[in-house]
mmCIF file of C-alpha atoms in Angstrom:
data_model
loop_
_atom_site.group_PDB
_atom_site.id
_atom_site.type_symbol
_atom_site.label_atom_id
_atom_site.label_comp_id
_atom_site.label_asym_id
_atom_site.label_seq_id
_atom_site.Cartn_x
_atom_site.Cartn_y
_atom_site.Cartn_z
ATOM 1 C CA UNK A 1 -112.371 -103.467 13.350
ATOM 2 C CA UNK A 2 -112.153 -100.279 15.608
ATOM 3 C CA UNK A 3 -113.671 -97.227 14.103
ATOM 4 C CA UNK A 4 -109.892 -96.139 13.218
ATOM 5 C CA UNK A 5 -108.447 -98.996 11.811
ATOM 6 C CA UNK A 6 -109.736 -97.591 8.150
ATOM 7 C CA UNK A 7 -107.636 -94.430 8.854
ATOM 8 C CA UNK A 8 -104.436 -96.089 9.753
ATOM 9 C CA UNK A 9 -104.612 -98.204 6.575
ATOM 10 C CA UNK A 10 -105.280 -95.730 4.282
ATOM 11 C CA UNK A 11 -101.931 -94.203 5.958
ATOM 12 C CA UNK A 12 -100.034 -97.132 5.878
ATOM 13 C CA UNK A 13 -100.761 -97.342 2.225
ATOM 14 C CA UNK A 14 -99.753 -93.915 1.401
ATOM 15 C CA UNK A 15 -96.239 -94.390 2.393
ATOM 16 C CA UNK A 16 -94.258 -92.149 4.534
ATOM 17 C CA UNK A 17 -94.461 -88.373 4.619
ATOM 18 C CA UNK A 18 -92.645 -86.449 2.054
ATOM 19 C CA UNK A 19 -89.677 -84.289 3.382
ATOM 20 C CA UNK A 20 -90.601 -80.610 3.908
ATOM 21 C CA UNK A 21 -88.439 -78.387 1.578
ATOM 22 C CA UNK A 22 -85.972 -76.724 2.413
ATOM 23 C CA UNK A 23 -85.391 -73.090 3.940
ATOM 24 C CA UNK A 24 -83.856 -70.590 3.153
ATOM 25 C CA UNK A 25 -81.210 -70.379 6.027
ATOM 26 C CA UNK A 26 -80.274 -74.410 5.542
ATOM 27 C CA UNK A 27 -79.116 -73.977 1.903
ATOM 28 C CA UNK A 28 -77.398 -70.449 2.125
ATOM 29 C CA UNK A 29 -75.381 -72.457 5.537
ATOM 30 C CA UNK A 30 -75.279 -75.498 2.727
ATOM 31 C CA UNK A 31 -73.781 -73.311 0.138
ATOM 32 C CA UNK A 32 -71.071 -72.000 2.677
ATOM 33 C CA UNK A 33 -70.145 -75.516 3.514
ATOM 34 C CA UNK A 34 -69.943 -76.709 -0.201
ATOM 35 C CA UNK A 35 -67.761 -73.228 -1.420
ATOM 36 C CA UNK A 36 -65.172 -74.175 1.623
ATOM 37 C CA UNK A 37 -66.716 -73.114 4.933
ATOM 38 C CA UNK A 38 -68.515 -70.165 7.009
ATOM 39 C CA UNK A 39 -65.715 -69.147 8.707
ATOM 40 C CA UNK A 40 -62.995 -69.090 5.511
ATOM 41 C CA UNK A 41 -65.187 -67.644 3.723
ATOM 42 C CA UNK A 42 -65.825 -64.476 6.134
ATOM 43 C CA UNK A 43 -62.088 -64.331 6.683
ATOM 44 C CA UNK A 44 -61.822 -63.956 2.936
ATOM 45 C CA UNK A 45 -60.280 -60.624 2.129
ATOM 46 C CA UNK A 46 -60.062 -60.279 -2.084
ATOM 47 C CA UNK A 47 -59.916 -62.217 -4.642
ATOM 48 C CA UNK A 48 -57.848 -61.027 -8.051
ATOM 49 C CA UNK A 49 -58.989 -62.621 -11.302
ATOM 50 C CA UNK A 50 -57.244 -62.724 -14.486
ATOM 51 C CA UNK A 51 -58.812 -63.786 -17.950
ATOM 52 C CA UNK A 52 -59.761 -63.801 -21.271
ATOM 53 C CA UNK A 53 -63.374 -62.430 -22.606
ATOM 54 C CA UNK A 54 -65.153 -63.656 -25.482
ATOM 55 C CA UNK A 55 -67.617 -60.934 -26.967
ATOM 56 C CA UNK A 56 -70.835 -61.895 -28.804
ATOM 57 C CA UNK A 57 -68.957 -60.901 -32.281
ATOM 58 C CA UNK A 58 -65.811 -62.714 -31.491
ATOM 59 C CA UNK A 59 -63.371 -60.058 -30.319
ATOM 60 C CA UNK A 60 -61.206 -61.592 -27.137
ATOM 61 C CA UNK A 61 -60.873 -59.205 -24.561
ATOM 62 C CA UNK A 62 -58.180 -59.212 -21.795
ATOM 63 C CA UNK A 63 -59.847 -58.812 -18.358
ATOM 64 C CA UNK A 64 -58.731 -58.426 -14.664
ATOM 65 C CA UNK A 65 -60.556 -57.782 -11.753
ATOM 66 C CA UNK A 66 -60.105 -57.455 -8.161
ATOM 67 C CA UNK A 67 -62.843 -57.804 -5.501
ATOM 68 C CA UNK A 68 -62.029 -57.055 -2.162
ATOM 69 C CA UNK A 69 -63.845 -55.740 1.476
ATOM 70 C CA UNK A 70 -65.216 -53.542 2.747
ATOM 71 C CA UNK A 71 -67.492 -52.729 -0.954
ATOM 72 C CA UNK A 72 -63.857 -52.931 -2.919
ATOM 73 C CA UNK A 73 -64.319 -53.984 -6.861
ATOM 74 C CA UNK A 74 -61.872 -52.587 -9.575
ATOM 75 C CA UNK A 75 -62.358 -54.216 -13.154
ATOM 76 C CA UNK A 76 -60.152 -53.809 -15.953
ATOM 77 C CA UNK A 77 -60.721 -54.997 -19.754
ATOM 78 C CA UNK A 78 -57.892 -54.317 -22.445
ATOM 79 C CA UNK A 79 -57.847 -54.594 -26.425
ATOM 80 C CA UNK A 80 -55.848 -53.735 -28.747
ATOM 81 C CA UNK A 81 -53.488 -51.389 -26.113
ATOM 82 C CA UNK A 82 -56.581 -49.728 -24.681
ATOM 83 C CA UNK A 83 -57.928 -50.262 -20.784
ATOM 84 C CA UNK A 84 -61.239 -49.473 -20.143
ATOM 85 C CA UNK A 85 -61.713 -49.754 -16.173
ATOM 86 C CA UNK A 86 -64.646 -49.476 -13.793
ATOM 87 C CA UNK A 87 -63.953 -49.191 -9.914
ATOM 88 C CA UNK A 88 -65.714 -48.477 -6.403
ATOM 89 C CA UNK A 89 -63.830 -47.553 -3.254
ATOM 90 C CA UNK A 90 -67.464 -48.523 -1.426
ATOM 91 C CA UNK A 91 -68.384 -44.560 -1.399
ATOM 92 C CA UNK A 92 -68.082 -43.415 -4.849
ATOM 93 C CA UNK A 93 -67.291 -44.858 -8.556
ATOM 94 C CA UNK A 94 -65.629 -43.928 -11.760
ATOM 95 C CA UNK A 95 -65.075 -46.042 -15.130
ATOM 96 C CA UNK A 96 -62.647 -44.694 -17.813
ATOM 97 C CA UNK A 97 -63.899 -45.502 -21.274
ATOM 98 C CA UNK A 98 -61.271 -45.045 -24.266
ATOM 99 C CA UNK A 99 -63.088 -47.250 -26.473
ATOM 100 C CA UNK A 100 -65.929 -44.339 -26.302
ATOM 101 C CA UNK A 101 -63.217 -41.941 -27.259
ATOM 102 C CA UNK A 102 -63.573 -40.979 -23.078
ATOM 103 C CA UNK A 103 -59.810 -40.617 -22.134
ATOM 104 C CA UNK A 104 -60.138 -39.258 -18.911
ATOM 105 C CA UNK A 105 -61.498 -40.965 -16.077
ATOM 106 C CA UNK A 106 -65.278 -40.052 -15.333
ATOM 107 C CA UNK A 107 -67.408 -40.110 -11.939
ATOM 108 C CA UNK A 108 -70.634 -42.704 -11.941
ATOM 109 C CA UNK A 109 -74.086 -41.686 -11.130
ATOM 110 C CA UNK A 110 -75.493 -43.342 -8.100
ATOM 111 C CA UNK A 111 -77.067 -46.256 -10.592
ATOM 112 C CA UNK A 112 -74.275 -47.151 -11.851
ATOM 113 C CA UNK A 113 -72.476 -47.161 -9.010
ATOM 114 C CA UNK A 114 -75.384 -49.193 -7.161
ATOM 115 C CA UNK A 115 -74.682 -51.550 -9.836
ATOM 116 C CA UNK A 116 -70.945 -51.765 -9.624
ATOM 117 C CA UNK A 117 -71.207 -51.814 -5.753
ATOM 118 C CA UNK A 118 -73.139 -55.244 -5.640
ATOM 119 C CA UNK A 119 -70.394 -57.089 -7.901
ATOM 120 C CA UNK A 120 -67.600 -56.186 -5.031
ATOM 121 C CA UNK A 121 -68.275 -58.745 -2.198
ATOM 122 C CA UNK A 122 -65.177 -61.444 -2.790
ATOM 123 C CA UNK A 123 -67.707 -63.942 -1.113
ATOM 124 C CA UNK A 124 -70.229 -63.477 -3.774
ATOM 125 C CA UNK A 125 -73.938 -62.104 -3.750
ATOM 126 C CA UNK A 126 -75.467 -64.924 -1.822
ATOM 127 C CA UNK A 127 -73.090 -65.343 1.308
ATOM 128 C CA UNK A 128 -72.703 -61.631 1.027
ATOM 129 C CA UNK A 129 -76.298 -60.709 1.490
ATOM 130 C CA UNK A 130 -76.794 -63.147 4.142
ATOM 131 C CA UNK A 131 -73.914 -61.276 6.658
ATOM 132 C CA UNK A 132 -75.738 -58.149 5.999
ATOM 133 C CA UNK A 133 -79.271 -59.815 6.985
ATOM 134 C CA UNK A 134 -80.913 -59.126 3.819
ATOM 135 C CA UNK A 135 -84.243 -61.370 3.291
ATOM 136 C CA UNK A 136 -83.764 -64.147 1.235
ATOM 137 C CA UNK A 137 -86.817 -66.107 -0.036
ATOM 138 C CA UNK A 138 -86.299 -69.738 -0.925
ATOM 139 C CA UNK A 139 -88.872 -70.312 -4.515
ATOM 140 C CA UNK A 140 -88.372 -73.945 -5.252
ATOM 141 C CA UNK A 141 -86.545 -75.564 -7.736
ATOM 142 C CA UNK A 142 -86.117 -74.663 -11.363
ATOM 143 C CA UNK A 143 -84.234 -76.440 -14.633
ATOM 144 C CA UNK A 144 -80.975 -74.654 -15.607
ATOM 145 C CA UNK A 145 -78.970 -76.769 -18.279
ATOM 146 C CA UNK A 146 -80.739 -79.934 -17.704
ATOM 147 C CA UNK A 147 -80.814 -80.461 -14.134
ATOM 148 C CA UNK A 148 -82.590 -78.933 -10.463
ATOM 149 C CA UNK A 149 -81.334 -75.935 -8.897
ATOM 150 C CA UNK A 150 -82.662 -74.785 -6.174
ATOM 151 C CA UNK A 151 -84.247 -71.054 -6.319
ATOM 152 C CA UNK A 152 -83.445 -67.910 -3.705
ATOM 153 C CA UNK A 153 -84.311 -64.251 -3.901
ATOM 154 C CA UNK A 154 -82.351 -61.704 -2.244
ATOM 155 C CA UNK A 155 -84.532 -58.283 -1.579
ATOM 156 C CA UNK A 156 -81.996 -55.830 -1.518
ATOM 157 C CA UNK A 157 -82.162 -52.656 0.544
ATOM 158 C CA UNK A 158 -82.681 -50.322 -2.408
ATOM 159 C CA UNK A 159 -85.416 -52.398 -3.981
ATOM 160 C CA UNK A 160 -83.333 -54.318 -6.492
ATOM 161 C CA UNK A 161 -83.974 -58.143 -6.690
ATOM 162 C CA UNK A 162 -81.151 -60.991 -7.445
ATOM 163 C CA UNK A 163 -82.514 -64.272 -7.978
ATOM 164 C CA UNK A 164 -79.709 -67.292 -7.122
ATOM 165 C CA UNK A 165 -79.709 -70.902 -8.156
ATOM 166 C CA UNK A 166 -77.632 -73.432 -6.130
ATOM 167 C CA UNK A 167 -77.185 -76.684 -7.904
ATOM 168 C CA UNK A 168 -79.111 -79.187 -6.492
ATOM 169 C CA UNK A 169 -76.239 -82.180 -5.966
ATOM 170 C CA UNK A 170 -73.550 -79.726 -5.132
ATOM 171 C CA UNK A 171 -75.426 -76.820 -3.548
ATOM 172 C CA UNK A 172 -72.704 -74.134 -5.503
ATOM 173 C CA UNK A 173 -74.199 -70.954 -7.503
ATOM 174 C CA UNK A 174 -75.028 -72.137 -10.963
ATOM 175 C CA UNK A 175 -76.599 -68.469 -12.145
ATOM 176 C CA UNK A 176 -77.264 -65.046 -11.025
ATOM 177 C CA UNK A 177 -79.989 -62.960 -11.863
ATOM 178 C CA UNK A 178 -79.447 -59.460 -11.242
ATOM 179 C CA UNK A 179 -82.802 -57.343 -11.531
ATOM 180 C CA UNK A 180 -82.200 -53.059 -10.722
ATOM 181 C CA UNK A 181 -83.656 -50.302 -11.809
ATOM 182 C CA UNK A 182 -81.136 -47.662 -13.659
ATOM 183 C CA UNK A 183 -81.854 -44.315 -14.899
ATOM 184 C CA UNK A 184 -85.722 -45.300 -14.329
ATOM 185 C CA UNK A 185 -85.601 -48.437 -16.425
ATOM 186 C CA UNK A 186 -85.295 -51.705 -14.996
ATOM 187 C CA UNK A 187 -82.662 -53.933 -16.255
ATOM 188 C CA UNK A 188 -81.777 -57.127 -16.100
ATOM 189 C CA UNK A 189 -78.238 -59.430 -16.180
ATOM 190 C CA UNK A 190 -78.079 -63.188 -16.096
ATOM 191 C CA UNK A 191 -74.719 -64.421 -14.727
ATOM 192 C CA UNK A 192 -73.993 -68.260 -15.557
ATOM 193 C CA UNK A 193 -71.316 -69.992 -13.136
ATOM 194 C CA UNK A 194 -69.576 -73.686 -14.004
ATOM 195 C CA UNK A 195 -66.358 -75.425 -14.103
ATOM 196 C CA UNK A 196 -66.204 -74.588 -10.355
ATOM 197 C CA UNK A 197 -62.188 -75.424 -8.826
ATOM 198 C CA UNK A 198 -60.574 -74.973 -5.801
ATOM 199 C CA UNK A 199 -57.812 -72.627 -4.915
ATOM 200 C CA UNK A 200 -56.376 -73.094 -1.549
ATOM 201 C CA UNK A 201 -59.298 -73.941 0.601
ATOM 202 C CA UNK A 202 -62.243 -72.720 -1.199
ATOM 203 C CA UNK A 203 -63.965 -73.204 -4.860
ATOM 204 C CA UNK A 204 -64.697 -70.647 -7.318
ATOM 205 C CA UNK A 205 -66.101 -70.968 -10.761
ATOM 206 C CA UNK A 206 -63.551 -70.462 -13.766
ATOM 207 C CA UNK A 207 -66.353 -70.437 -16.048
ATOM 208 C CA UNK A 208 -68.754 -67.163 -16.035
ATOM 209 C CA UNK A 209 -71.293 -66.089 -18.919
ATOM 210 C CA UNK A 210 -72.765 -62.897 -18.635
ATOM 211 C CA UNK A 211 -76.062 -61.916 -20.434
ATOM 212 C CA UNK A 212 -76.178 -58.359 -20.161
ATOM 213 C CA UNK A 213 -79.175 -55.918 -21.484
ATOM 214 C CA UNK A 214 -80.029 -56.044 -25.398
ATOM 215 C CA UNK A 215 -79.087 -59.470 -25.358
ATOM 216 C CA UNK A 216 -75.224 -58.724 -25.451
ATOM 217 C CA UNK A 217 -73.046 -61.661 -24.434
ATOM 218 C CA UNK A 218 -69.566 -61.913 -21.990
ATOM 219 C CA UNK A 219 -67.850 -65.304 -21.888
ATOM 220 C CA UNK A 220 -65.025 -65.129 -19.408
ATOM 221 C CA UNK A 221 -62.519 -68.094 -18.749
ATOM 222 C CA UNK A 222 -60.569 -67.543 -15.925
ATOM 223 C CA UNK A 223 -57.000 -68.063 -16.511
ATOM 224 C CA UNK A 224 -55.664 -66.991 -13.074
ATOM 225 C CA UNK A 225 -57.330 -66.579 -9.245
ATOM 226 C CA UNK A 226 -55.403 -65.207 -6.691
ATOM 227 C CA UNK A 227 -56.783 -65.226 -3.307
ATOM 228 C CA UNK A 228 -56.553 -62.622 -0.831
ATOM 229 C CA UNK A 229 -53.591 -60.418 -2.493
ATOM 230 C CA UNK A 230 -52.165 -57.414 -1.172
ATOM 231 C CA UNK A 231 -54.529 -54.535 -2.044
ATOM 232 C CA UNK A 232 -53.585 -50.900 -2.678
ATOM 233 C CA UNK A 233 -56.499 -49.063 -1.880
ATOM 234 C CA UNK A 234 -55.519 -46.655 -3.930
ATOM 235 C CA UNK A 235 -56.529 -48.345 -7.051
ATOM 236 C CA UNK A 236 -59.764 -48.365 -6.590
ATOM 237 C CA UNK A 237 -60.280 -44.013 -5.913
ATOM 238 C CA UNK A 238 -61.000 -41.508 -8.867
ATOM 239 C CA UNK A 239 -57.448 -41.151 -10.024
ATOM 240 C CA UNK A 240 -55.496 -37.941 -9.141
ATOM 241 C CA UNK A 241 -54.134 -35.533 -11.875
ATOM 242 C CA UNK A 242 -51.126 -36.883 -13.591
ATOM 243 C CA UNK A 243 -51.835 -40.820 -12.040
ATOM 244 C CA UNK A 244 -52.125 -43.650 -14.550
ATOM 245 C CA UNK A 245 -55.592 -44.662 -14.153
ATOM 246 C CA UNK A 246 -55.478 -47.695 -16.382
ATOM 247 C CA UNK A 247 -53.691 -50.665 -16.201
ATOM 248 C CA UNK A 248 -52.548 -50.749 -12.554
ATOM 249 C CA UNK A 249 -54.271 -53.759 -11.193
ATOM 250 C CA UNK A 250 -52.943 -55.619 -14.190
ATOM 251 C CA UNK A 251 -49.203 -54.463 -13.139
ATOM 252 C CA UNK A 252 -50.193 -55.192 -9.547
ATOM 253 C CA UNK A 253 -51.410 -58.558 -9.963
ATOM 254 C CA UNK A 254 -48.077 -59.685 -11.816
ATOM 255 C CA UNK A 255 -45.959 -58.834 -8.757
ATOM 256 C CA UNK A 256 -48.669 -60.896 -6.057
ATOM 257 C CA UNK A 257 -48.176 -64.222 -5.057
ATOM 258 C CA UNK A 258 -50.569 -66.791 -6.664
ATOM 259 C CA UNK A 259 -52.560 -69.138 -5.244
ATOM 260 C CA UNK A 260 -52.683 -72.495 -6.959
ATOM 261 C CA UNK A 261 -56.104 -74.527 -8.649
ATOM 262 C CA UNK A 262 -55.236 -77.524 -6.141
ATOM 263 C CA UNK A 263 -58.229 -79.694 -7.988
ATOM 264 C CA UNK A 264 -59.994 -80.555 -11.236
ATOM 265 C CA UNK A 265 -63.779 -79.561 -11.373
ATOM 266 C CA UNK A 266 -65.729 -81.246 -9.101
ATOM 267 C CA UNK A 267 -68.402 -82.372 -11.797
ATOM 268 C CA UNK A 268 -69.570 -82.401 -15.114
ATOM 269 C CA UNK A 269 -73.428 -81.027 -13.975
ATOM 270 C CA UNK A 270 -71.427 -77.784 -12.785
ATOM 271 C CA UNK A 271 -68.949 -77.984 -15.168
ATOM 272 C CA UNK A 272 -70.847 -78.009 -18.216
ATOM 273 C CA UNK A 273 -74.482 -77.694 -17.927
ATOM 274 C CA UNK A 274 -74.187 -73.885 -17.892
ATOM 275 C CA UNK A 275 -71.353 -71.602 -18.322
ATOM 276 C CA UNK A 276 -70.334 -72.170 -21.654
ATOM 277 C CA UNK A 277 -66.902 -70.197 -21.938
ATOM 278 C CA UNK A 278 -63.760 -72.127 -22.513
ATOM 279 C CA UNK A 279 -61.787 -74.412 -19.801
ATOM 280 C CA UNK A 280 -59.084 -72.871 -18.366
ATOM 281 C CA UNK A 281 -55.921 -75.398 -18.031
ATOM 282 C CA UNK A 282 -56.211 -78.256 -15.338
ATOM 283 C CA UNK A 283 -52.310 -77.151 -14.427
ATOM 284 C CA UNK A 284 -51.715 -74.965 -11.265
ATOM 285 C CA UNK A 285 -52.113 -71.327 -12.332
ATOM 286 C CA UNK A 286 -49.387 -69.196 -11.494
ATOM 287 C CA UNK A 287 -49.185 -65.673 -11.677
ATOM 288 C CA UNK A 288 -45.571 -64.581 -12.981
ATOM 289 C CA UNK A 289 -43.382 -62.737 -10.743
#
C-alpha cells in the first residue's frame, strides 16, 4: 500500500463534498426568476393594491395603495367615512391624519419620510436594492413557519438594515424585517408575505402581516392588484389649497383597467406557513369600471 492509499480511503469513505452555499448575487438573480423575470420586473412601472385591513382589536380597515417609480408610494386607509393617507413624490412626504383629529394635510420629517420612501419600489425591497447596488449579505438559513428560508441583509445607504427571507423551495420573500432609526430610536417592523399569485406575468403576495412597533398588528388581504396603471403624479405631492387630499387614489383606481390573478397560489409552504390574513377569492379580480 503506497503511503497515500490511507488518505484516499478515508476520502472515499467520507462521501462527496458538500455544496458550498449559496451567494448572495445567485439567490437575489433566483428570486427575480421565481417573481417572473429580471427584465419584467425592471420594466415594471406601479403596482395599485386594493384591500381590506384587519387591526389587532378587530376593526376592518379599507386600504389602497399605489407604488410606483421613480420613489412613488401613496397609501390610503378609510373607516367609517374617514381617509387617513401617507404619500412620497421621492423628494418630500406628507400623511393626513383625521383619525388624530389632523384635518389638514401635514409635511413629514425626514424619518418618516426615510421610512415611507423605502416602501415605494413596485419591485419590492430586495430586487430594489440590488439595481441600486446596495450590499447585500447572504446569513444562512433560518425557520419561519415551519420550514428554511434563506437569510439576506440589505445595508442601506443611511445606515438602516432590512433583513429578507426567500423561501427555500420557491426562492419568493416570505418576511421583511425593516430595522431604522427614527427620531433617535431605533425601530423595528416585521412584514410577513404568503398566498403569493400571479397577475399577468409576475407573482405577488395577497397575503401581508405587518408587526409594527409596540407589538401592534396589520393583516391585509389583498382583494385587488392592478399592475402598472396610469399614474397621476399629482397624487402623490402635498395637496394644494382647496384640492381633495383624501380619497383620490381610491377614485382613480376604480376608473384603471385591472389586471387579472391568472393562477391559484403556487403552494401551501408560501401560502400558509406565514402570512396569516384572510384568502382573497381564487376568481379573477376585477377592478369596476
Amino acid at each position: 500500500m503506497t503511503p497515500l492509499a490511507p488518505l484516499l480511503a478515508l476520502a472515499l469513505a467520507a462521501g462527496p463534498a458538500p455544496a458550498p452555499p449559496p451567494t448572495a448575487r445567485a439567490l437575489v438573480e433566483a428570486n427575480a426568476a421565481a417573481r417572473g423575470g429580471a427584465a419584467r420586473l425592471a420594466a415594471l412601472r406601479a403596482i395599485g393594491i386594493v384591500g381590506r385591513a384587519l387591526l389587532g382589536d378587530g376593526t376592518t380597515v379599507r386600504v389602497a395603495i399605489l407604488r410606483a417609480r421613480p420613489g412613488l408610494l401613496r397609501q390610503e386607509e378609510t373607516l367609517q367615512g374617514l381617509t387617513q393617507v401617507r404619500a412620497t413624490d421621492g423628494a418630500g412626504g406628507w400623511a393626513l391624519d383625521p383619525f388624530q383629529g389632523r384635518r389638514d394635510p401635514e409635511r413629514l420629517d425626514a424619518d418618516r419620510l426615510r421610512a415611507l420612501a423605502e416602501e415605494a419600489p413596485p419591485e419590492g425591497p430586495l430586487q430594489a436594492a440590488a439595481a441600486r447596488g446596495e450590499p447585500i449579505a447572504y446569513l444562512g438559513t433560518e425557520d419561519v413557519g415551519g420550514s428554511p428560508a434563506h437569510v439576506l441583509r440589505i445595508d442601506h445607504r443611511d445606515g438602516d438594515l432590512t433583513t429578507v427571507y426567500l423561501d427555500a423551495d420557491q426562492l419568493l420573500e416570505v418576511r421583511v424585517v425593516e430595522r431604522r432609526t427614527v427620531h433617535g430610536a431605533i425601530e423595528e417592523e416585521r412584514i410577513d408575505l404568503g398566498d403569493y399569485q400571479r397577475v399577468g406575468d409576475l407573482w405577488f403576495p395577497f397575503a401581508i402581516e405587518r408587526r409594527l412597533p409596540g407589538d401592534r398588528r396589520i393583516r391585509l388581504a389583498v382583494e385587488r392588484l392592478v399592475v402598472d396603471p396610469p399614474i397621476d403624479e399629482a397624487l402623490f405631492r402635498f395637496p394644494e389649497a382647496g384640492a381633495p387630499a383624501a380619497g383620490a387614489w381610491t377614485a382613480a383606481l376604480s376608473r384603471a383597467e385591472a389586471a387579472t390573478v391568472a393562477a391559484p397560489s403556487i403552494a401551501p409552504s408560501i401560502a400558509t406557513a406565514t402570512a396569516t390574513a384572510a384568502a382573497p377569492s381564487a376568481t379573477p379580480a376585477v377592478v369596476p369600471s
